Short mmCIF file of C-alpha atoms in Angstrom, two decimals:
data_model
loop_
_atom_site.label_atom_id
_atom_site.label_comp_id
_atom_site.label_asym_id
_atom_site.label_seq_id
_atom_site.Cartn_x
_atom_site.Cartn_y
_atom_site.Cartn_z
CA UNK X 1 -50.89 -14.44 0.64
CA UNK X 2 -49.88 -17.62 -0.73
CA UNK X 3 -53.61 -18.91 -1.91
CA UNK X 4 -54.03 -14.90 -3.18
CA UNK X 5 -50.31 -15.88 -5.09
CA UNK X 6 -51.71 -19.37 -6.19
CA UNK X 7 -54.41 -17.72 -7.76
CA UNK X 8 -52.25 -14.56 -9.76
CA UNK X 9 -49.87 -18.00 -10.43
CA UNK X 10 -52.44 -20.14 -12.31
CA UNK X 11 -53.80 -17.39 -13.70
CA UNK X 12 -50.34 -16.19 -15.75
CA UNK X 13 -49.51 -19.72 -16.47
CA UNK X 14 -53.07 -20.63 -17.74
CA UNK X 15 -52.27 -17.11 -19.70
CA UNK X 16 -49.38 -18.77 -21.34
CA UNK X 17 -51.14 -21.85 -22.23
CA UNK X 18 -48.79 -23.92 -20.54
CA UNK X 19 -49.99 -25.47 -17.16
CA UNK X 20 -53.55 -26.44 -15.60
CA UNK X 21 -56.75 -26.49 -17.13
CA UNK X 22 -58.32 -24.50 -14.97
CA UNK X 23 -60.75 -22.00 -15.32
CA UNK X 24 -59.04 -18.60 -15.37
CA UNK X 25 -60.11 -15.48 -16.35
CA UNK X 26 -57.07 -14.82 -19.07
CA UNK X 27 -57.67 -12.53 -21.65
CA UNK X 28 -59.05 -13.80 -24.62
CA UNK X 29 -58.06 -11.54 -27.26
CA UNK X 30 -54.26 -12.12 -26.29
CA UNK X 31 -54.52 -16.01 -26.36
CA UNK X 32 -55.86 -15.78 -29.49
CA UNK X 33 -52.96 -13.94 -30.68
CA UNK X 34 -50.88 -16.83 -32.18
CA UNK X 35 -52.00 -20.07 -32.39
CA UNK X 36 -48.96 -21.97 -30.54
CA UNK X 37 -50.51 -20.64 -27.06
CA UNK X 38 -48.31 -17.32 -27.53
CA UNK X 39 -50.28 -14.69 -26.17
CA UNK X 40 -47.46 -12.07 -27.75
CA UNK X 41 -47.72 -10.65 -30.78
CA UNK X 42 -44.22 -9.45 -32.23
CA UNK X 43 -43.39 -5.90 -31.32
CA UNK X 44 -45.39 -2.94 -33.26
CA UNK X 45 -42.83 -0.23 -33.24
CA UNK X 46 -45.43 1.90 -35.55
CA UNK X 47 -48.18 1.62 -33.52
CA UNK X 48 -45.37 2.33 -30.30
CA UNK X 49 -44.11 4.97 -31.86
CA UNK X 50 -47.88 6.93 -32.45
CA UNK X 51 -48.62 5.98 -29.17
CA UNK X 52 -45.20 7.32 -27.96
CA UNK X 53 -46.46 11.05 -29.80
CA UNK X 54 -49.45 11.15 -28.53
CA UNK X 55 -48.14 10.95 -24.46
CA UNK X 56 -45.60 13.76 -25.77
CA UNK X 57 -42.53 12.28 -27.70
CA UNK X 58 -40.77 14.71 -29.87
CA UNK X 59 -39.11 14.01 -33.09
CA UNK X 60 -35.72 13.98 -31.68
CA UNK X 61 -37.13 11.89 -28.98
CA UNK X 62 -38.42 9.37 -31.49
CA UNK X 63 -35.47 9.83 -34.00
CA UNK X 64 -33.14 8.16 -30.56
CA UNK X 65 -35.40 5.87 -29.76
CA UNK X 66 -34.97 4.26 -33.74
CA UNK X 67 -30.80 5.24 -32.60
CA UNK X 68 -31.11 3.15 -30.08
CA UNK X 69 -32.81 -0.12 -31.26
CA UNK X 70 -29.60 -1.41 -33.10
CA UNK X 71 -27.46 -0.30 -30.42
CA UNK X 72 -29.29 -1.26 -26.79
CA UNK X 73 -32.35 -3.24 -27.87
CA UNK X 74 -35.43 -2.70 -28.52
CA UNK X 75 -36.47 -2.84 -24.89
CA UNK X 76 -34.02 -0.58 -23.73
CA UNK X 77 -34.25 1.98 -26.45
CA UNK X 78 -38.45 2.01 -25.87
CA UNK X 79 -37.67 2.17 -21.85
CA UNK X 80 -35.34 4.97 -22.44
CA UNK X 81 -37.80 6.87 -24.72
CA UNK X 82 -40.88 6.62 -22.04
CA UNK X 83 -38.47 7.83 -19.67
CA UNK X 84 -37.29 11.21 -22.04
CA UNK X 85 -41.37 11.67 -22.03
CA UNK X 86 -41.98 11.31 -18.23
CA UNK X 87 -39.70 12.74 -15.63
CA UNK X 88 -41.75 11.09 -13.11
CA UNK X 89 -41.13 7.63 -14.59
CA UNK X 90 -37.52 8.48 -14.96
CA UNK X 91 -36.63 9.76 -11.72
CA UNK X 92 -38.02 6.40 -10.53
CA UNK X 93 -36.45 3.79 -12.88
CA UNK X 94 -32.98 5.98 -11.75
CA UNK X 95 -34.08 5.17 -7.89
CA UNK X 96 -34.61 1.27 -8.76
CA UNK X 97 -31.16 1.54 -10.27
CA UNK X 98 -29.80 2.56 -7.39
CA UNK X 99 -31.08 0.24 -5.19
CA UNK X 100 -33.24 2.80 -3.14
CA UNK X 101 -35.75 1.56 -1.11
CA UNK X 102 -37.95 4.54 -1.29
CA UNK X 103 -38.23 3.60 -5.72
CA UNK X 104 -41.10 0.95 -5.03
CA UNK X 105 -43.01 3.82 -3.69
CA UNK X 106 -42.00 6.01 -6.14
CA UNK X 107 -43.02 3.84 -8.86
CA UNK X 108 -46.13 2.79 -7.18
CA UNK X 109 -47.08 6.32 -7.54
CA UNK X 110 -46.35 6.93 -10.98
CA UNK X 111 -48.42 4.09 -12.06
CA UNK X 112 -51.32 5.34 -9.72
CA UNK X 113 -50.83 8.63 -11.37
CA UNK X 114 -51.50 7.26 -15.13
CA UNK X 115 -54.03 5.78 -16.85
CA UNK X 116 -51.73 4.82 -20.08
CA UNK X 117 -51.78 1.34 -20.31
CA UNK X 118 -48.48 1.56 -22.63
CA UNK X 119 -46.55 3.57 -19.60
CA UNK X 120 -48.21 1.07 -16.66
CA UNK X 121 -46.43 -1.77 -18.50
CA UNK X 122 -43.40 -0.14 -18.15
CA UNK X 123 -43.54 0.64 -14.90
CA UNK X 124 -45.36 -2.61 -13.82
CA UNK X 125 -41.73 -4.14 -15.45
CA UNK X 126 -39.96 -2.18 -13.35
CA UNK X 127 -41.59 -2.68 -10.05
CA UNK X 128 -41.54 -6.55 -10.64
CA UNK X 129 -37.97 -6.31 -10.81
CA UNK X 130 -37.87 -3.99 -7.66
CA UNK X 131 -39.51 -6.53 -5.58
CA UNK X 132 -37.31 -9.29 -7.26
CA UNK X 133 -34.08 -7.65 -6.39
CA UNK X 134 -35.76 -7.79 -2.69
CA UNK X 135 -36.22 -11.19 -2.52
CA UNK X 136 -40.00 -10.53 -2.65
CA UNK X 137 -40.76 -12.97 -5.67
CA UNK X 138 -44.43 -13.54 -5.14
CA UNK X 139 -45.13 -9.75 -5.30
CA UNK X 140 -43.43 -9.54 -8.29
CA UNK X 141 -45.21 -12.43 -9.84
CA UNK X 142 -48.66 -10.57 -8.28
CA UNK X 143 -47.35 -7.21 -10.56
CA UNK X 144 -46.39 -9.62 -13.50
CA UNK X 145 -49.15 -11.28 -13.82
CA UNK X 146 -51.25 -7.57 -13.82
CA UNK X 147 -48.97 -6.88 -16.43
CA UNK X 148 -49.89 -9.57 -18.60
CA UNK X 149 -53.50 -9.49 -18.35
CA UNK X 150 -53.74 -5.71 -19.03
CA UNK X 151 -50.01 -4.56 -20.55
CA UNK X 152 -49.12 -7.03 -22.98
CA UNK X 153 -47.98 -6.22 -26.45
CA UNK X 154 -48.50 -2.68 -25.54
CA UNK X 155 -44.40 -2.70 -24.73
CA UNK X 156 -41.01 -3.69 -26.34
CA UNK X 157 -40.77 -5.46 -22.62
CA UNK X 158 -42.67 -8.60 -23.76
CA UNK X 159 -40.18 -10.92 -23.57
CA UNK X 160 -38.21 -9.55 -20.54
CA UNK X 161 -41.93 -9.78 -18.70
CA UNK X 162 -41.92 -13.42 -19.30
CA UNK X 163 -38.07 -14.25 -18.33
CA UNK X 164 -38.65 -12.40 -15.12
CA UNK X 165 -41.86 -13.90 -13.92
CA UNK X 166 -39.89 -17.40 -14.85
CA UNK X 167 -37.38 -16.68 -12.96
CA UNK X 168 -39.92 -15.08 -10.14
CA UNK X 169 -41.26 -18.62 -10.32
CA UNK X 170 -38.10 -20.66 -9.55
CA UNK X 171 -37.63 -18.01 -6.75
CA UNK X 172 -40.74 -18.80 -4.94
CA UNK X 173 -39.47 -21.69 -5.51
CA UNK X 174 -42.33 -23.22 -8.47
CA UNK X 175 -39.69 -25.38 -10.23
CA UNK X 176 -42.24 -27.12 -12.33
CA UNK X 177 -43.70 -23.58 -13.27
CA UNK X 178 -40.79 -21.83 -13.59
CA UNK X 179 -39.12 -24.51 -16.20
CA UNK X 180 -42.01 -24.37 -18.48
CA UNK X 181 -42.17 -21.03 -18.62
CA UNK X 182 -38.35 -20.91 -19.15
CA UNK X 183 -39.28 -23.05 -22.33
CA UNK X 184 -42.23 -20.79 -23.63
CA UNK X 185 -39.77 -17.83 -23.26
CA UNK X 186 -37.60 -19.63 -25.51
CA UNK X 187 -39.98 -20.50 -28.01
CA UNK X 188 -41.50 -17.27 -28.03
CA UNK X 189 -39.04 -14.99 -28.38
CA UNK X 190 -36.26 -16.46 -30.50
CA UNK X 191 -35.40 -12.79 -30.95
CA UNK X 192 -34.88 -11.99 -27.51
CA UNK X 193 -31.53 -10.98 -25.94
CA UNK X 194 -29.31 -13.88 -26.23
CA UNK X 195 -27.94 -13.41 -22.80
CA UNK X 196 -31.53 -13.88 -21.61
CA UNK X 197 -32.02 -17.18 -23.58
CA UNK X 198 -29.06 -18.43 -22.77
CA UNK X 199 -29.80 -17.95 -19.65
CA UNK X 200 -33.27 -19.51 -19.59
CA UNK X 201 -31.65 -22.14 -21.56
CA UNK X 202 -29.61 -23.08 -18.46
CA UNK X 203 -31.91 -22.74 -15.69
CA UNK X 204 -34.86 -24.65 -17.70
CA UNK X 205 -32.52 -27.47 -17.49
CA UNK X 206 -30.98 -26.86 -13.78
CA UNK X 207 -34.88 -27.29 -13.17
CA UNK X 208 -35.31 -30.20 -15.17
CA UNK X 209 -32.62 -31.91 -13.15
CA UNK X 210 -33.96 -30.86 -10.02
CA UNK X 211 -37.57 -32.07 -11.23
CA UNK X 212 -36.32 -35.50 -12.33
CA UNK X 213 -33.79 -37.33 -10.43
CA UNK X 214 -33.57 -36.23 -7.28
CA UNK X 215 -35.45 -39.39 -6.07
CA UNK X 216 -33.31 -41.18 -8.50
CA UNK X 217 -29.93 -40.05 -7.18
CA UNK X 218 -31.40 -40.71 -3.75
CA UNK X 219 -31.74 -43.85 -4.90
CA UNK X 220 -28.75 -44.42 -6.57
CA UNK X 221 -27.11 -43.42 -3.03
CA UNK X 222 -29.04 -46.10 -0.95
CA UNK X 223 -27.96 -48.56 -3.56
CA UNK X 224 -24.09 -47.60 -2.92
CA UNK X 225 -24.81 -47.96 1.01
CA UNK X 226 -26.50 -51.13 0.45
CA UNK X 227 -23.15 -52.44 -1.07
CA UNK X 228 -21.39 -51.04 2.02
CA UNK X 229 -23.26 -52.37 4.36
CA UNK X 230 -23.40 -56.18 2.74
CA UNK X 231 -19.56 -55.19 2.95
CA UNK X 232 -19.73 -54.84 6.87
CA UNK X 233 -18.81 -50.41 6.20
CA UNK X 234 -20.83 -49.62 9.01
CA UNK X 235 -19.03 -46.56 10.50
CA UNK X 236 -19.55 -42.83 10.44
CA UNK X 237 -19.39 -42.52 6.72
CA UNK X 238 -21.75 -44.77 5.98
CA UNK X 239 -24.31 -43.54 8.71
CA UNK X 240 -23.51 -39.95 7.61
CA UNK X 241 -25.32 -41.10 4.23
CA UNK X 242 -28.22 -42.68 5.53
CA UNK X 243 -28.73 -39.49 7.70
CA UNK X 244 -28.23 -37.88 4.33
CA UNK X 245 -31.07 -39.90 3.00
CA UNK X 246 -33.56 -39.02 5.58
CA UNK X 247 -33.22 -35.03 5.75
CA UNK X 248 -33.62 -35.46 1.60
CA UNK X 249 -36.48 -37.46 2.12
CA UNK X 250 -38.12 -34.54 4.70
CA UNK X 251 -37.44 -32.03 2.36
CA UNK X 252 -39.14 -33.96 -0.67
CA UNK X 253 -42.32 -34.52 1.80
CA UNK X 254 -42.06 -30.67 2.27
CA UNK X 255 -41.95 -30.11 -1.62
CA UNK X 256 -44.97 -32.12 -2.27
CA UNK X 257 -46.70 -31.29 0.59
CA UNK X 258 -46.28 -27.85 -0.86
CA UNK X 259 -47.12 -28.30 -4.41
CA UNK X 260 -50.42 -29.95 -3.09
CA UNK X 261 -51.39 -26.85 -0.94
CA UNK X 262 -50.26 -24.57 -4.25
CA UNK X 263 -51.86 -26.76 -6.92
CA UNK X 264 -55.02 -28.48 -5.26
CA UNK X 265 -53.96 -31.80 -6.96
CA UNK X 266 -51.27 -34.68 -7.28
CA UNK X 267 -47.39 -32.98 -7.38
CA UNK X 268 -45.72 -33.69 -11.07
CA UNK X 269 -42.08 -34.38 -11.16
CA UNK X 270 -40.01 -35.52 -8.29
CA UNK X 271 -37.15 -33.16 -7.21
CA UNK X 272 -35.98 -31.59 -4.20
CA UNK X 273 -36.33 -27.34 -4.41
CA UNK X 274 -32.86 -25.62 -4.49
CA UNK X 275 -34.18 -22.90 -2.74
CA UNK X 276 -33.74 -19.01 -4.67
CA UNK X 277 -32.72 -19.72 -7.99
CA UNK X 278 -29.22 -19.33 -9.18
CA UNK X 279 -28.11 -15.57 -10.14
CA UNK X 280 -26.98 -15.58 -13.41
CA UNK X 281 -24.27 -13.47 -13.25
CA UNK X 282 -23.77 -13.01 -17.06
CA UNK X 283 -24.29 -9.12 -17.92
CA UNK X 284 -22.53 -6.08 -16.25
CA UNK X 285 -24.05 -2.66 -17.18
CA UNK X 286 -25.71 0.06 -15.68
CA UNK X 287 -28.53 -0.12 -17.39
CA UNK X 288 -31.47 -1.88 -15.75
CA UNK X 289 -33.29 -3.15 -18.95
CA UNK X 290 -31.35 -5.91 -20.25
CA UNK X 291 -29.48 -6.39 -17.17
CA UNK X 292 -30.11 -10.12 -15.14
CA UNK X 293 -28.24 -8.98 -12.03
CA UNK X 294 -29.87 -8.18 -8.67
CA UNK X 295 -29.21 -4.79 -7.10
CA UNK X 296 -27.49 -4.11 -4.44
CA UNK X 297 -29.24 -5.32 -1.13
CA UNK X 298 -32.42 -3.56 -0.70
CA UNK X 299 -33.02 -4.86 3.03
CA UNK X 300 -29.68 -3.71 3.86
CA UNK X 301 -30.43 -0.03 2.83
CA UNK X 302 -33.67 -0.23 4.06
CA UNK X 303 -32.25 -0.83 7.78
CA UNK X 304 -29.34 1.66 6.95
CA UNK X 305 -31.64 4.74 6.35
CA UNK X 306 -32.76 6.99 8.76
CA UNK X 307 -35.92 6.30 11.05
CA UNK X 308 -37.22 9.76 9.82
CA UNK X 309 -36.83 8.74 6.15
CA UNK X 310 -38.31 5.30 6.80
CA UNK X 311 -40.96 7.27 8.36
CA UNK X 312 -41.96 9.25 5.36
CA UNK X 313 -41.94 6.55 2.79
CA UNK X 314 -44.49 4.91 4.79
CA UNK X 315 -46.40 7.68 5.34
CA UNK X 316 -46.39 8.44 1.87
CA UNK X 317 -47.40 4.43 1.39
CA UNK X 318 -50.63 4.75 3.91
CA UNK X 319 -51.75 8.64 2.86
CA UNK X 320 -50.71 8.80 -1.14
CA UNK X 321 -51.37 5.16 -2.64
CA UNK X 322 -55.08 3.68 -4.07
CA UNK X 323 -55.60 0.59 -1.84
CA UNK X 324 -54.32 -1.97 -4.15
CA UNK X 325 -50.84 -0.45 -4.21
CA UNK X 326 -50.99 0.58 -0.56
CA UNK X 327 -51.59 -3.14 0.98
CA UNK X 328 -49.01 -4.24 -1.63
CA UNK X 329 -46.48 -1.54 -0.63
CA UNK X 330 -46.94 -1.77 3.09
CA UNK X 331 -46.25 -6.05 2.75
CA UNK X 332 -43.34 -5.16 0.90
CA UNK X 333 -41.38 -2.76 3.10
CA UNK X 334 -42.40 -5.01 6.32
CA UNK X 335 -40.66 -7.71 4.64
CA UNK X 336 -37.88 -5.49 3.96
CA UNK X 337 -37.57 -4.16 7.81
CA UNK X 338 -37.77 -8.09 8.64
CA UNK X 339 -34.55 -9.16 6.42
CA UNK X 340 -36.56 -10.63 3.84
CA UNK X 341 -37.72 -13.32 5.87
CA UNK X 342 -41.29 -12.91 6.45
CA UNK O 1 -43.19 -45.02 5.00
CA UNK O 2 -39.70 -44.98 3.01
CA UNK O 3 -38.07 -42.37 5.48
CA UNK O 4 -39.77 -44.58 8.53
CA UNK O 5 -38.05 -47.64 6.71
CA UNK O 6 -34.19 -45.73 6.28
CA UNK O 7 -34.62 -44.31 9.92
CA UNK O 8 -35.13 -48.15 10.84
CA UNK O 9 -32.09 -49.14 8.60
CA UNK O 10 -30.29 -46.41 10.17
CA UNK O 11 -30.54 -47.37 13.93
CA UNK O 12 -29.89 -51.28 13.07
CA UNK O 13 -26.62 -49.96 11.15
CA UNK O 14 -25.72 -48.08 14.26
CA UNK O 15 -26.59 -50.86 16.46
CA UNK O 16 -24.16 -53.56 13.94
CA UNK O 17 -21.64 -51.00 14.17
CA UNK O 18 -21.32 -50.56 18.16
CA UNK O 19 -22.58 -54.55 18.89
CA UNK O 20 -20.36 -56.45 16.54
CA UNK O 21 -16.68 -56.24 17.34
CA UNK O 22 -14.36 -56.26 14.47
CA UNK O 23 -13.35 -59.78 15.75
CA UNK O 24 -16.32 -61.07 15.38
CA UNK O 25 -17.15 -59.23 11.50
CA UNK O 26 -15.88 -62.79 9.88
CA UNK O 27 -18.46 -64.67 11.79
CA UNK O 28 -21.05 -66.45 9.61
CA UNK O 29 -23.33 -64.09 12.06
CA UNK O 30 -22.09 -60.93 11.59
CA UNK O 31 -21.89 -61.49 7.89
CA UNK O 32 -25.65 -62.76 7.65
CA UNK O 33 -26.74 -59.98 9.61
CA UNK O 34 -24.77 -57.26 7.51
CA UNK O 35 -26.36 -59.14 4.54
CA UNK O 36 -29.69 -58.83 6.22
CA UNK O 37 -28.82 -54.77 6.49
CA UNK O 38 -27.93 -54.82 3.11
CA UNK O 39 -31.05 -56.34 1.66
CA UNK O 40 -33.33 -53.93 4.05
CA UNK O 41 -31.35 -50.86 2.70
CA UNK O 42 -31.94 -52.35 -1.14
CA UNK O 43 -35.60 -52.55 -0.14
CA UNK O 44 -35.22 -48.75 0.41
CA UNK O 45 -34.07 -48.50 -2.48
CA UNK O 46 -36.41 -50.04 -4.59
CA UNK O 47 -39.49 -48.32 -2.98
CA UNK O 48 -37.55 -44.91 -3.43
CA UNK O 49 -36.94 -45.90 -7.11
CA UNK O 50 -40.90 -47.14 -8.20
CA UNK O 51 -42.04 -43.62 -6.12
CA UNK O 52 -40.06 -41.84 -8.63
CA UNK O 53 -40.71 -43.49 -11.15
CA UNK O 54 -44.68 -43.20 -10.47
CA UNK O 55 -44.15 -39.71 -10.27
CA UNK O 56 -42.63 -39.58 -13.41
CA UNK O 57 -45.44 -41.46 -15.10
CA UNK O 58 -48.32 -39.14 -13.38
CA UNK O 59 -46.46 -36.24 -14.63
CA UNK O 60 -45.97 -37.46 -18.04
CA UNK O 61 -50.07 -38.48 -18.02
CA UNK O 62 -50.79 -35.31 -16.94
CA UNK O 63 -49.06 -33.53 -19.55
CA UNK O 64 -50.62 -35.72 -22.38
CA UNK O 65 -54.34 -34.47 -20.66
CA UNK O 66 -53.58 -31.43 -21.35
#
């Protein structure tokens, strides 16, 4: 899993123009989209909008989606409109908005079901953020990155794409990953929600900190006991510290050791991981596009539901899904009957 | 090495703390071997401090390749 995740990883970074030089099989069309390493083009609401006709979208349909842009967002308003055209889709966005364990499956199957690439993207969105609200970041970065190589600027969900698989990133935790794409997201999209770039704002430089001076606090703590001690404080305090020091020093091994396994070469920057990144805790709303909050607690529903129920949904996972979804599906709701902590 | 060199600092400053009585702490002893501690702990210190800043340096080469 995590050399299959290394892999989706470089590729969506290499994607954004932003990490290794490595030899990835990106999409060439979309890097040649802008010439600052963009791959996103700005939003064609014409060319959505024809699109949206020709999978079925009336003219009311299409009169609320323009409605909606000033009032929700762009993203919201073209969500919204995909789901007025597919009751499928719909009735499985409304399960990920509840928190339902049984909406990975049901989304899984909706985008097994279609061939549009337009209505994929917007599912693939949606399913990222399902297996991010169950703690399951490197499936959604697996789902993001798909979405990227074959869905991008077919959607209004662009930028939301990126901010998620950022924050999948710190999640996993990739600090050094995450924080640059934080930064592209910002560049990129200086439209974007506000809430979302002041949001990457702040955890681009949480990771920054973390990156850069956590050997230099360390540091700057030995140099305090080394006063101390010259000073004859050799107590419990003191020794507390210098315990301190050591478990800090085990978990920076850890990091690198990491990194190394992840990127094949020397680790860059010098932190210690903080473990799942921060929630942001900024929007309320019911509405899933737009919103940074998690769900309620997937794994906890999960184990609350029937064994009958359970039953079906993995039936339905092993009999109903192509292979790609089903080995991704199956993962996921294993993790989820082990607490997350596979 | 560095967390092998604070674990050593670690059980010396444990060792100064249960073998030297606070009697003794004004002794010219005592206060050359807390110096001694001292100096081992800045020596710490100062490899934790060039590791960083070595990282720091590979990083910001490796970002100019790019």
């Amino acid at each position: 899993m995590r050399a299959a995740l290394c892999l989706g990883l470089c590729a969506g970074i290499a994607l954004c123009g932003l990490a290794r030089a490595q030899d990835q099989a990106a999409p060439q069309d979309a890097q040649a989209a802008q010439g600052n390493g963009n791959p996103f083009k700005p939003f064609d609401r014409a060319a959505y909008e024809a699109h949206a006709q020709q999978l079925g979208a009336t003219a009311e349909q299409l009169a609320a989606f323009g409605q909606q842009i000033d009032q929700l967002g762009v993203g919201r308003a073209g969500d919204n409109l995909m789901r007025a055209i597919n009751a499928g889709y719909d009735a499985a966005v409304k399960l990920s908005e509840a928190g339902d364990p049984k909406a990975a499956l049901e989304l899984s199957k909706v985008l097994a079901a279609t061939e549009d690439k337009t209505l994929q993207g917007h599912v693939r969105y949606h399913l990222a953020r399902v297996f991010l609200d169950g703690d399951d970041p490197e499936r959604a970065v697996t789902v993001l990155n798909k979405y990227v190589k074959e869905d991008g600027n077919l959607t209004p969900l662009d930028d939301e794409v990126v901010y998620f698989y950022a924050q999948s990133l710190a999640e996993v935790p990739m600090a050094e990953e995450a924080r640059n794409l934080f930064r592209a997201f910002l560049e990129w999209f200086p439209n974007a929600s506000e809430r979302y770039r002041a949001t990457a704002q702040q955890r681009a430089q949480e990771l920054d900190g973390q990156l850069d001076s956590a050997l230099h606090q360390l540091a700057d703590g030995m140099k305090k006991v080394g006063r101390d001690l010259k000073k004859q404080e050799t107590g419990k305090p003191t020794q507390d510290r210098q315990k301190d020091f050591v478990v800090k020093l085990d978990e920076l091994i850890e990091m690198y050791e990491e990194m190394e396994k992840k990127g094949g070469g020397k680790p860059s920057g010098n932190g210690i991981p903080s473990g799942p990144a921060n929630q942001s805790g900024l929007v309320e709303g019911e509405a899933r596009i737009g919103s940074l909050e998690k769900r309620a607690n997937v794994a906890d529903r999960w184990g609350n539901m029937k064994d009958k129920d359970r039953e079906k949904i993995e039936s339905e996972v092993r009999n109903i899904l192509p292979p790609e979804s089903r080995k991704m599906l199956e993962e996921y709701y294993k993790k989820l009957g082990t607490g997350g902590n596979l | 090495m560095i967390k092998y060199l604070q674990e050593r600092v670690n059980k010396r400053t444990k060792e100064y703390e249960n073998s030297v009585p606070e009697a003794l702490r004004a002794s010219e002893d005592a206060t050359a071997e807390a110096a001694a501690l001292a100096s081992k702990q800045s020596r710490v210190k100062d490899l934790t401090r060039k590791l960083a800043e070595k990282l720091n340096e590979e990083n910001h080469g490796a970002e100019g390749g790019k």
